Short mmCIF file of C-alpha atoms and ligand atoms in Angstrom, two decimals:
data_model
loop_
_atom_site.label_atom_id
_atom_site.label_comp_id
_atom_site.label_asym_id
_atom_site.label_seq_id
_atom_site.Cartn_x
_atom_site.Cartn_y
_atom_site.Cartn_z
CA MET A 1 24.00 145.03 296.94
CA ASN A 2 24.45 143.67 293.49
CA ASN A 3 24.29 139.86 292.91
CA ARG A 4 28.16 139.61 293.30
CA GLU A 5 28.27 141.24 296.54
CA LEU A 6 25.39 138.94 297.74
CA ILE A 7 27.59 135.91 296.64
CA ASP A 8 30.24 137.21 298.64
CA LYS A 9 28.02 137.90 301.46
CA LEU A 10 26.85 134.17 301.51
CA ASN A 11 30.68 133.05 301.24
CA SER A 12 30.96 134.63 304.53
CA GLU A 13 27.89 134.49 306.46
CA HIS A 14 26.64 131.06 304.93
CA ALA A 15 23.40 132.47 304.90
CA LEU A 16 21.13 135.01 302.97
CA LEU A 17 17.54 136.85 303.67
CA HIS A 18 14.96 135.49 301.60
CA GLU A 19 14.65 138.50 299.42
CA GLU A 20 18.20 138.29 298.79
CA TRP A 21 18.08 134.73 297.49
CA GLY A 22 14.97 135.89 295.56
CA GLN A 23 17.06 138.78 293.80
CA ILE A 24 19.67 136.48 292.82
CA PHE A 25 17.32 134.03 291.23
CA ASP A 26 15.33 136.70 289.47
CA THR A 27 18.43 138.59 288.20
CA TRP A 28 21.35 136.54 287.55
CA ASP A 29 23.29 136.63 284.48
CA ALA A 30 26.30 134.91 282.88
CA TYR A 31 28.74 136.82 285.03
CA ASP A 32 26.88 136.31 288.22
CA LEU A 33 26.91 132.27 287.11
CA GLN A 34 30.82 132.45 286.35
CA TYR A 35 31.47 134.32 289.42
CA ALA A 36 29.40 131.87 291.69
CA ALA A 37 30.92 128.73 290.13
CA ARG A 38 34.32 129.69 290.29
CA LEU A 39 34.11 130.52 293.63
CA ALA A 40 32.47 127.24 294.46
CA ASN A 41 35.28 125.45 292.61
CA CYS A 42 37.77 127.25 294.76
CA ILE A 43 35.94 126.09 297.93
CA SER A 44 35.98 122.58 296.66
CA LEU A 45 39.76 122.66 295.65
CA GLU A 46 40.46 123.67 299.17
CA ARG A 47 38.46 121.18 301.04
CA PHE A 48 38.78 118.27 298.80
CA GLY A 49 41.77 119.05 296.15
CA ARG A 50 41.27 117.79 292.52
CA LYS A 51 39.61 114.72 293.64
CA ILE A 52 36.23 113.38 292.85
CA TYR A 53 34.50 110.80 294.66
CA PHE A 54 32.99 107.77 292.85
CA ARG A 55 29.90 106.17 294.24
CA GLY A 56 28.60 103.00 292.50
CA ILE A 57 24.61 103.30 292.03
CA ILE A 58 22.69 100.04 291.68
CA GLU A 59 19.14 100.63 290.70
CA PHE A 60 17.62 97.67 292.09
CA THR A 61 13.76 97.90 291.30
CA ASN A 62 11.72 100.26 288.86
CA VAL A 63 8.49 99.20 290.66
CA CYS A 64 6.99 102.20 292.45
CA LYS A 65 3.71 102.41 294.25
CA ASN A 66 3.81 106.17 293.89
CA ASP A 67 2.55 108.71 290.78
CA CYS A 68 4.92 111.69 291.04
CA TYR A 69 3.91 113.61 287.82
CA TYR A 70 7.56 114.04 286.65
CA CYS A 71 8.98 110.68 287.06
CA GLY A 72 9.25 107.98 284.29
CA ILE A 73 8.84 104.86 286.79
CA ARG A 74 5.67 106.30 287.97
CA ALA A 75 2.90 103.63 288.98
CA GLY A 76 0.66 105.03 286.10
CA ASN A 77 3.06 104.52 283.39
CA SER A 78 1.89 101.29 281.80
CA ASN A 79 4.67 101.50 279.11
CA CYS A 80 7.33 100.86 281.68
CA ALA A 81 8.58 97.22 281.67
CA ARG A 82 9.05 96.79 285.41
CA TYR A 83 11.93 94.63 287.00
CA ARG A 84 13.28 93.60 290.29
CA LEU A 85 16.83 92.56 291.54
CA ASP A 86 17.08 89.76 294.03
CA GLU A 87 19.32 89.46 296.79
CA GLU A 88 21.98 87.56 294.63
CA ASP A 89 21.70 90.14 291.67
CA ILE A 90 22.36 93.01 293.94
CA LEU A 91 25.26 91.24 295.59
CA LYS A 92 26.85 90.62 292.19
CA CYS A 93 26.72 94.35 291.33
CA CYS A 94 28.34 95.00 294.59
CA ALA A 95 30.97 92.24 293.95
CA ASP A 96 31.63 93.80 290.42
CA GLY A 97 31.86 97.45 291.71
CA TYR A 98 34.15 96.54 294.39
CA ALA A 99 36.23 94.71 291.87
CA HIS A 100 36.48 98.27 290.16
CA GLY A 101 37.42 99.74 293.40
CA PHE A 102 34.31 101.04 294.46
CA ARG A 103 33.90 101.52 298.34
CA THR A 104 30.40 103.16 298.55
CA PHE A 105 27.30 101.50 297.07
CA VAL A 106 24.12 103.36 296.55
CA LEU A 107 21.02 101.38 296.32
CA GLN A 108 18.16 103.34 294.73
CA GLY A 109 14.88 102.19 293.81
CA GLY A 110 11.22 102.93 293.35
CA GLU A 111 9.08 102.80 296.50
CA ASP A 112 8.39 99.12 296.10
CA PRO A 113 6.68 97.20 298.66
CA TYR A 114 7.95 93.87 297.67
CA TYR A 115 11.15 94.93 299.52
CA THR A 116 9.93 94.49 302.99
CA LYS A 117 11.62 95.86 305.92
CA GLU A 118 13.11 92.38 306.73
CA LYS A 119 14.00 91.58 303.03
CA ILE A 120 15.70 95.03 302.51
CA CYS A 121 17.53 95.13 305.90
CA GLY A 122 18.58 91.39 304.92
CA ILE A 123 20.25 92.68 302.00
CA VAL A 124 21.89 95.75 303.66
CA HIS A 125 23.30 93.61 306.43
CA ARG A 126 24.77 90.77 303.80
CA ILE A 127 26.60 93.74 302.09
CA THR A 128 28.04 95.46 305.09
CA GLU A 129 28.84 92.08 306.32
CA GLU A 130 30.53 90.95 303.16
CA TYR A 131 32.15 94.20 302.69
CA PRO A 132 32.91 95.79 305.86
CA ASP A 133 35.18 98.76 304.27
CA CYS A 134 32.25 99.85 302.08
CA ALA A 135 29.53 102.31 303.04
CA VAL A 136 26.03 101.71 302.09
CA THR A 137 23.64 104.51 301.01
CA MET A 138 19.92 104.09 300.54
CA SER A 139 17.47 105.94 298.18
CA ILE A 140 14.37 104.09 298.61
CA GLY A 141 11.87 107.07 299.62
CA GLU A 142 9.68 107.51 302.10
CA LEU A 143 9.40 104.97 304.81
CA ASP A 144 8.23 104.86 308.65
CA ARG A 145 10.95 105.81 311.24
CA ASP A 146 10.87 102.22 312.30
CA PHE A 147 12.23 101.16 309.01
CA TYR A 148 14.69 103.90 308.68
CA GLN A 149 15.98 102.89 311.90
CA ALA A 150 16.12 99.14 310.93
CA LEU A 151 18.07 100.18 307.82
CA TYR A 152 20.66 102.11 310.00
CA ASP A 153 20.75 99.07 312.48
CA ALA A 154 21.45 96.58 309.41
CA GLY A 155 24.54 99.08 308.34
CA ALA A 156 23.39 101.71 305.98
CA ARG A 157 24.83 105.15 306.87
CA ARG A 158 23.46 107.15 304.40
CA TYR A 159 20.17 108.14 302.70
CA LEU A 160 19.14 110.30 299.90
CA LEU A 161 15.88 111.65 299.93
CA ARG A 162 15.31 114.58 297.90
CA HIS A 163 12.76 117.13 299.08
CA GLU A 164 12.05 118.12 295.58
CA THR A 165 10.92 121.67 296.48
CA ALA A 166 10.38 123.46 299.98
CA ASP A 167 7.16 125.07 299.02
CA ALA A 168 3.88 122.94 300.15
CA GLU A 169 1.85 124.18 297.08
CA HIS A 170 4.67 123.83 294.30
CA TYR A 171 5.01 120.06 296.06
CA ALA A 172 1.32 119.49 295.60
CA SER A 173 1.65 120.46 292.03
CA LEU A 174 4.63 117.84 291.32
CA HIS A 175 2.79 115.06 293.08
CA PRO A 176 -0.45 113.61 293.37
CA ALA A 177 -2.96 114.06 296.37
CA GLY A 178 -1.53 111.60 299.14
CA MET A 179 1.85 112.94 298.97
CA ALA A 180 2.88 116.13 300.70
CA LEU A 181 5.78 118.19 301.43
CA GLU A 182 4.91 117.62 305.36
CA SER A 183 5.71 113.89 305.55
CA ARG A 184 8.66 114.27 303.26
CA MET A 185 10.15 116.76 305.73
CA ARG A 186 9.16 114.20 308.68
CA CYS A 187 11.18 111.56 306.81
CA LEU A 188 14.07 113.81 306.28
CA LYS A 189 14.16 114.95 309.86
CA ASP A 190 13.52 111.55 311.16
CA LEU A 191 16.79 110.43 308.99
CA LYS A 192 18.96 113.00 310.14
CA GLU A 193 18.09 112.17 314.06
CA ILE A 194 18.58 108.58 313.63
CA GLY A 195 22.25 109.29 312.48
CA PHE A 196 22.27 109.20 308.79
CA GLN A 197 24.41 111.37 306.55
CA THR A 198 21.35 112.74 304.99
CA GLY A 199 20.70 114.00 301.33
CA CYS A 200 18.03 116.32 300.29
CA GLY A 201 17.69 118.13 296.93
CA ILE A 202 15.74 119.48 293.83
CA MET A 203 15.17 119.34 290.14
CA VAL A 204 16.12 122.82 288.93
CA GLY A 205 13.56 124.02 286.40
CA SER A 206 10.66 121.57 287.52
CA PRO A 207 7.22 122.63 286.27
CA TYR A 208 5.88 125.58 288.10
CA GLN A 209 8.99 126.40 289.66
CA THR A 210 9.60 129.93 290.65
CA SER A 211 12.59 132.11 291.97
CA GLU A 212 10.66 132.41 295.30
CA HIS A 213 10.50 128.66 295.58
CA LEU A 214 14.21 128.51 294.95
CA ALA A 215 14.72 130.97 297.56
CA LYS A 216 12.82 128.60 300.17
CA ASP A 217 14.77 125.60 298.86
CA MET A 218 18.20 127.42 299.90
CA GLU A 219 16.69 128.55 303.12
CA PHE A 220 15.66 124.93 303.67
CA MET A 221 19.10 123.69 303.16
CA THR A 222 20.49 126.62 305.52
CA GLU A 223 18.46 125.14 308.23
CA PHE A 224 18.54 121.41 307.73
CA GLN A 225 22.38 121.53 306.96
CA PRO A 226 22.21 118.33 304.64
CA GLU A 227 25.34 116.32 304.42
CA MET A 228 24.55 115.43 300.62
CA VAL A 229 22.74 117.78 298.04
CA GLY A 230 21.35 116.05 294.71
CA LEU A 231 20.78 118.62 292.13
CA GLY A 232 19.89 118.25 288.38
CA PRO A 233 17.81 119.73 285.66
CA PHE A 234 14.29 118.41 285.16
CA ILE A 235 14.13 116.53 282.07
CA PRO A 236 10.48 115.51 280.77
CA HIS A 237 9.53 112.15 280.05
CA LYS A 238 7.32 111.15 277.17
CA ASP A 239 5.01 108.87 279.52
CA THR A 240 4.45 111.26 282.16
CA PRO A 241 1.80 114.41 282.76
CA PHE A 242 4.77 116.60 282.33
CA ARG A 243 5.97 115.28 278.77
CA ASP A 244 5.43 118.54 277.25
CA GLU A 245 7.11 120.84 279.71
CA PRO A 246 10.27 122.51 279.07
CA ALA A 247 13.67 120.69 280.30
CA GLY A 248 15.40 122.85 282.89
CA SER A 249 18.48 124.94 281.92
CA VAL A 250 22.01 123.59 282.31
CA ASP A 251 23.14 127.07 283.59
CA LYS A 252 20.61 127.53 285.89
CA THR A 253 21.47 123.89 287.43
CA LEU A 254 25.14 125.20 287.70
CA LEU A 255 23.82 128.37 289.40
CA VAL A 256 22.17 126.41 292.05
CA ILE A 257 25.09 124.05 292.43
CA ALA A 258 27.51 126.60 292.88
CA LEU A 259 25.43 128.46 295.35
CA THR A 260 24.78 125.26 297.10
CA ARG A 261 28.43 124.58 297.45
CA ILE A 262 29.03 128.37 298.80
CA LEU A 263 26.26 127.67 301.55
CA LEU A 264 27.45 124.15 302.42
CA PRO A 265 31.24 124.10 302.04
CA ASP A 266 31.55 120.35 303.46
CA ALA A 267 28.74 118.95 301.43
CA LEU A 268 28.62 116.01 299.21
CA ILE A 269 27.32 117.16 295.68
CA PRO A 270 26.96 114.61 293.00
CA SER A 271 27.41 116.04 289.43
CA THR A 272 24.32 114.10 288.44
CA THR A 273 23.43 111.90 285.47
CA ALA A 274 20.56 114.20 284.39
CA LEU A 275 23.23 117.05 284.09
CA GLY A 276 25.10 114.83 282.01
CA THR A 277 21.91 114.05 279.93
CA ALA A 278 21.03 117.57 279.46
CA GLU A 279 24.44 118.40 277.88
CA ALA A 280 27.46 116.17 276.95
CA GLU A 281 29.81 118.06 278.93
CA GLY A 282 27.37 118.70 281.85
CA ARG A 283 29.01 116.49 284.28
CA GLN A 284 32.41 118.19 283.80
CA LYS A 285 30.69 121.77 284.26
CA GLY A 286 29.20 120.29 287.27
CA VAL A 287 32.69 119.55 289.08
CA LEU A 288 33.83 122.90 287.95
CA ALA A 289 30.84 124.59 289.51
CA GLY A 290 31.47 122.87 292.87
CA CYS A 291 30.44 119.05 292.53
CA ASN A 292 32.72 116.54 294.26
CA VAL A 293 30.97 113.47 293.54
CA VAL A 294 29.89 111.40 290.67
CA MET A 295 27.91 108.24 290.61
CA PRO A 296 28.47 105.50 288.05
CA ASN A 297 26.08 103.23 287.36
CA LEU A 298 26.50 99.53 288.52
CA SER A 299 23.04 98.18 287.73
CA PRO A 300 23.12 95.10 285.16
CA MET A 301 23.03 95.81 281.43
CA GLU A 302 19.84 94.21 280.77
CA VAL A 303 17.46 96.59 283.37
CA ARG A 304 19.36 100.11 282.88
CA LYS A 305 16.97 101.16 279.90
CA LYS A 306 13.96 100.02 282.24
CA TYR A 307 14.98 102.73 284.96
CA MET A 308 14.07 105.64 282.78
CA LEU A 309 13.15 108.25 285.02
CA TYR A 310 13.58 111.03 282.21
CA ASP A 311 14.03 110.67 278.46
CA GLY A 312 17.49 110.14 276.96
CA LYS A 313 19.21 109.24 280.37
CA VAL A 314 22.68 108.75 279.57
CA GLY A 315 24.89 105.76 280.03
CA THR A 316 21.89 103.23 279.73
CA ASP A 317 23.71 101.61 276.47
CA MET A 318 26.59 100.84 278.05
CA SER A 319 28.31 98.25 280.36
CA ALA A 320 29.13 99.23 283.93
CA GLU A 321 32.66 99.22 282.99
CA ALA A 322 32.30 101.27 279.98
CA GLY A 323 30.26 103.87 281.83
CA ILE A 324 33.14 104.01 284.71
CA ARG A 325 35.82 104.34 281.93
CA THR A 326 33.99 107.14 280.45
CA LEU A 327 33.38 108.99 283.58
CA ARG A 328 36.79 108.70 284.56
CA ALA A 329 38.15 109.88 281.30
CA GLN A 330 35.64 113.04 281.62
CA MET A 331 37.07 113.86 285.02
CA GLU A 332 40.76 113.13 283.94
CA GLU A 333 40.00 115.55 281.03
CA ILE A 334 39.38 118.60 283.44
CA GLY A 335 42.20 117.72 285.63
CA TYR A 336 40.44 115.53 288.34
CA GLU A 337 41.54 112.41 289.93
CA VAL A 338 39.03 109.58 290.90
CA VAL A 339 38.87 108.44 294.32
CA VAL A 340 36.80 105.43 295.22
CA THR A 341 37.23 105.28 298.86
CA ARG A 342 34.19 105.82 301.26
CA GLY A 343 34.95 109.66 301.55
CA ASP A 344 33.33 110.24 304.63
CA PHE A 345 33.83 114.29 304.67
CA THR A 346 32.64 116.15 307.79
CA TYR A 347 35.39 117.84 309.15
CA HIS A 348 38.01 119.99 307.05
CA GLY A 349 38.85 117.64 304.65
CA ARG A 350 39.42 114.52 306.61
CA ASN A 351 37.29 111.57 306.27
CA GLN A 352 36.38 109.04 308.93
CA ALA A 353 39.71 106.88 307.98
CA GLY A 354 41.56 110.11 308.78
CA GLU A 355 42.49 110.45 304.89
N1 SAH B 1 12.30 106.52 294.67
C1 SAH B 1 13.39 107.03 295.14
C2 SAH B 1 14.16 107.37 293.89
C3 SAH B 1 13.32 108.51 293.22
S1 SAH B 1 14.58 108.88 291.72
C4 SAH B 1 13.04 108.53 296.04
O1 SAH B 1 11.69 108.92 296.01
O2 SAH B 1 13.91 109.22 296.55
C5 SAH B 1 15.89 110.23 292.48
C6 SAH B 1 15.44 111.49 291.99
O3 SAH B 1 15.38 111.48 290.48
C7 SAH B 1 14.16 111.92 292.29
O4 SAH B 1 14.17 112.30 293.45
C8 SAH B 1 13.93 113.09 291.34
O5 SAH B 1 14.40 114.42 291.90
C9 SAH B 1 14.79 112.70 290.27
N2 SAH B 1 13.87 112.68 289.01
C10 SAH B 1 12.88 112.13 288.84
N3 SAH B 1 12.37 112.32 287.75
C11 SAH B 1 12.98 113.04 286.96
C12 SAH B 1 12.98 114.10 285.70
N4 SAH B 1 12.16 113.63 284.69
N5 SAH B 1 13.87 114.67 285.49
C13 SAH B 1 15.02 114.87 286.46
N6 SAH B 1 15.18 114.42 287.63
C14 SAH B 1 14.11 113.47 288.01
#
């Protein structure tokens, strides 16, 4: 079968054989990308209409105990000025976001032991109490099952934890000893079992990534059936061991996005900041290839430049308000309407509120 026939097969069977995924990633061309992106965009339009879900992201700490080779806020980066937002700062970001109409808050940070289970659950509890109509999404890395359960009990309902790669050796080449794919997978399984809407994902074009690895990523997602998938190009950061590695390609990222949409028609797939950083129109292209979420940054202006996961991150020089305005305009330019509701899409285009 040629690649376009394989894409059709994926659309009807929602799975491909390992070799078939491998063939696509080894041999795709611009026409295959266009074919996949159009199909993915049609699937999104059918499920979600011309609507894009906005989620406000609050980057509440850049302190991290991990030393991931790709990440600008890794523990070993002594050039990174560290910050932590306290409970009041975080609640203030939520209040500002709420005033702009946001009904989902994403709390993301490094793996920072300062935020103990009690502390972070207290914050989540306060947000869900003060904003009962809002969803809280967490993205704070690998934790014990008890910790995840406590976050759920405090009211968080979604968790983003990219698997980064489904190949153990590749995982080991991106992370220092002490971090292993096995424990990442344990976390993802725990999160799903607890009842979180769970997000996995990868950086496209991360160092050493092969077609074989991408095939494994697609197979993992076929089996895991994540509710959300985070996909962006790898972008080097000057203070990391991967400073001289090439950035991932935008087109390849769009291909992975499109294939993921065809594989998982109901998934929430953000058009990421990394995609918008790699190319000015990256986020619009992401939407036209199947993404249905964008995540404007609600972090306070003073800390934005300090949450530099990679060089050149867009949006760090503008206020939350300006960032929201820019993203809204970008989406309207391609004919999409921005929606700020919780957007719990699970069944056939209806969210939990029955909208
Ligand atoms: N500590 C949290 C949040 C990490 S940052 C966690 O571990 O989940 C969120 C994502 O940013 C990471 O999962 C990674 O895939 C992505 N990221 C980190 N460094 C990057 C880089 N240099 N280029 C592109 N994406 C990067």
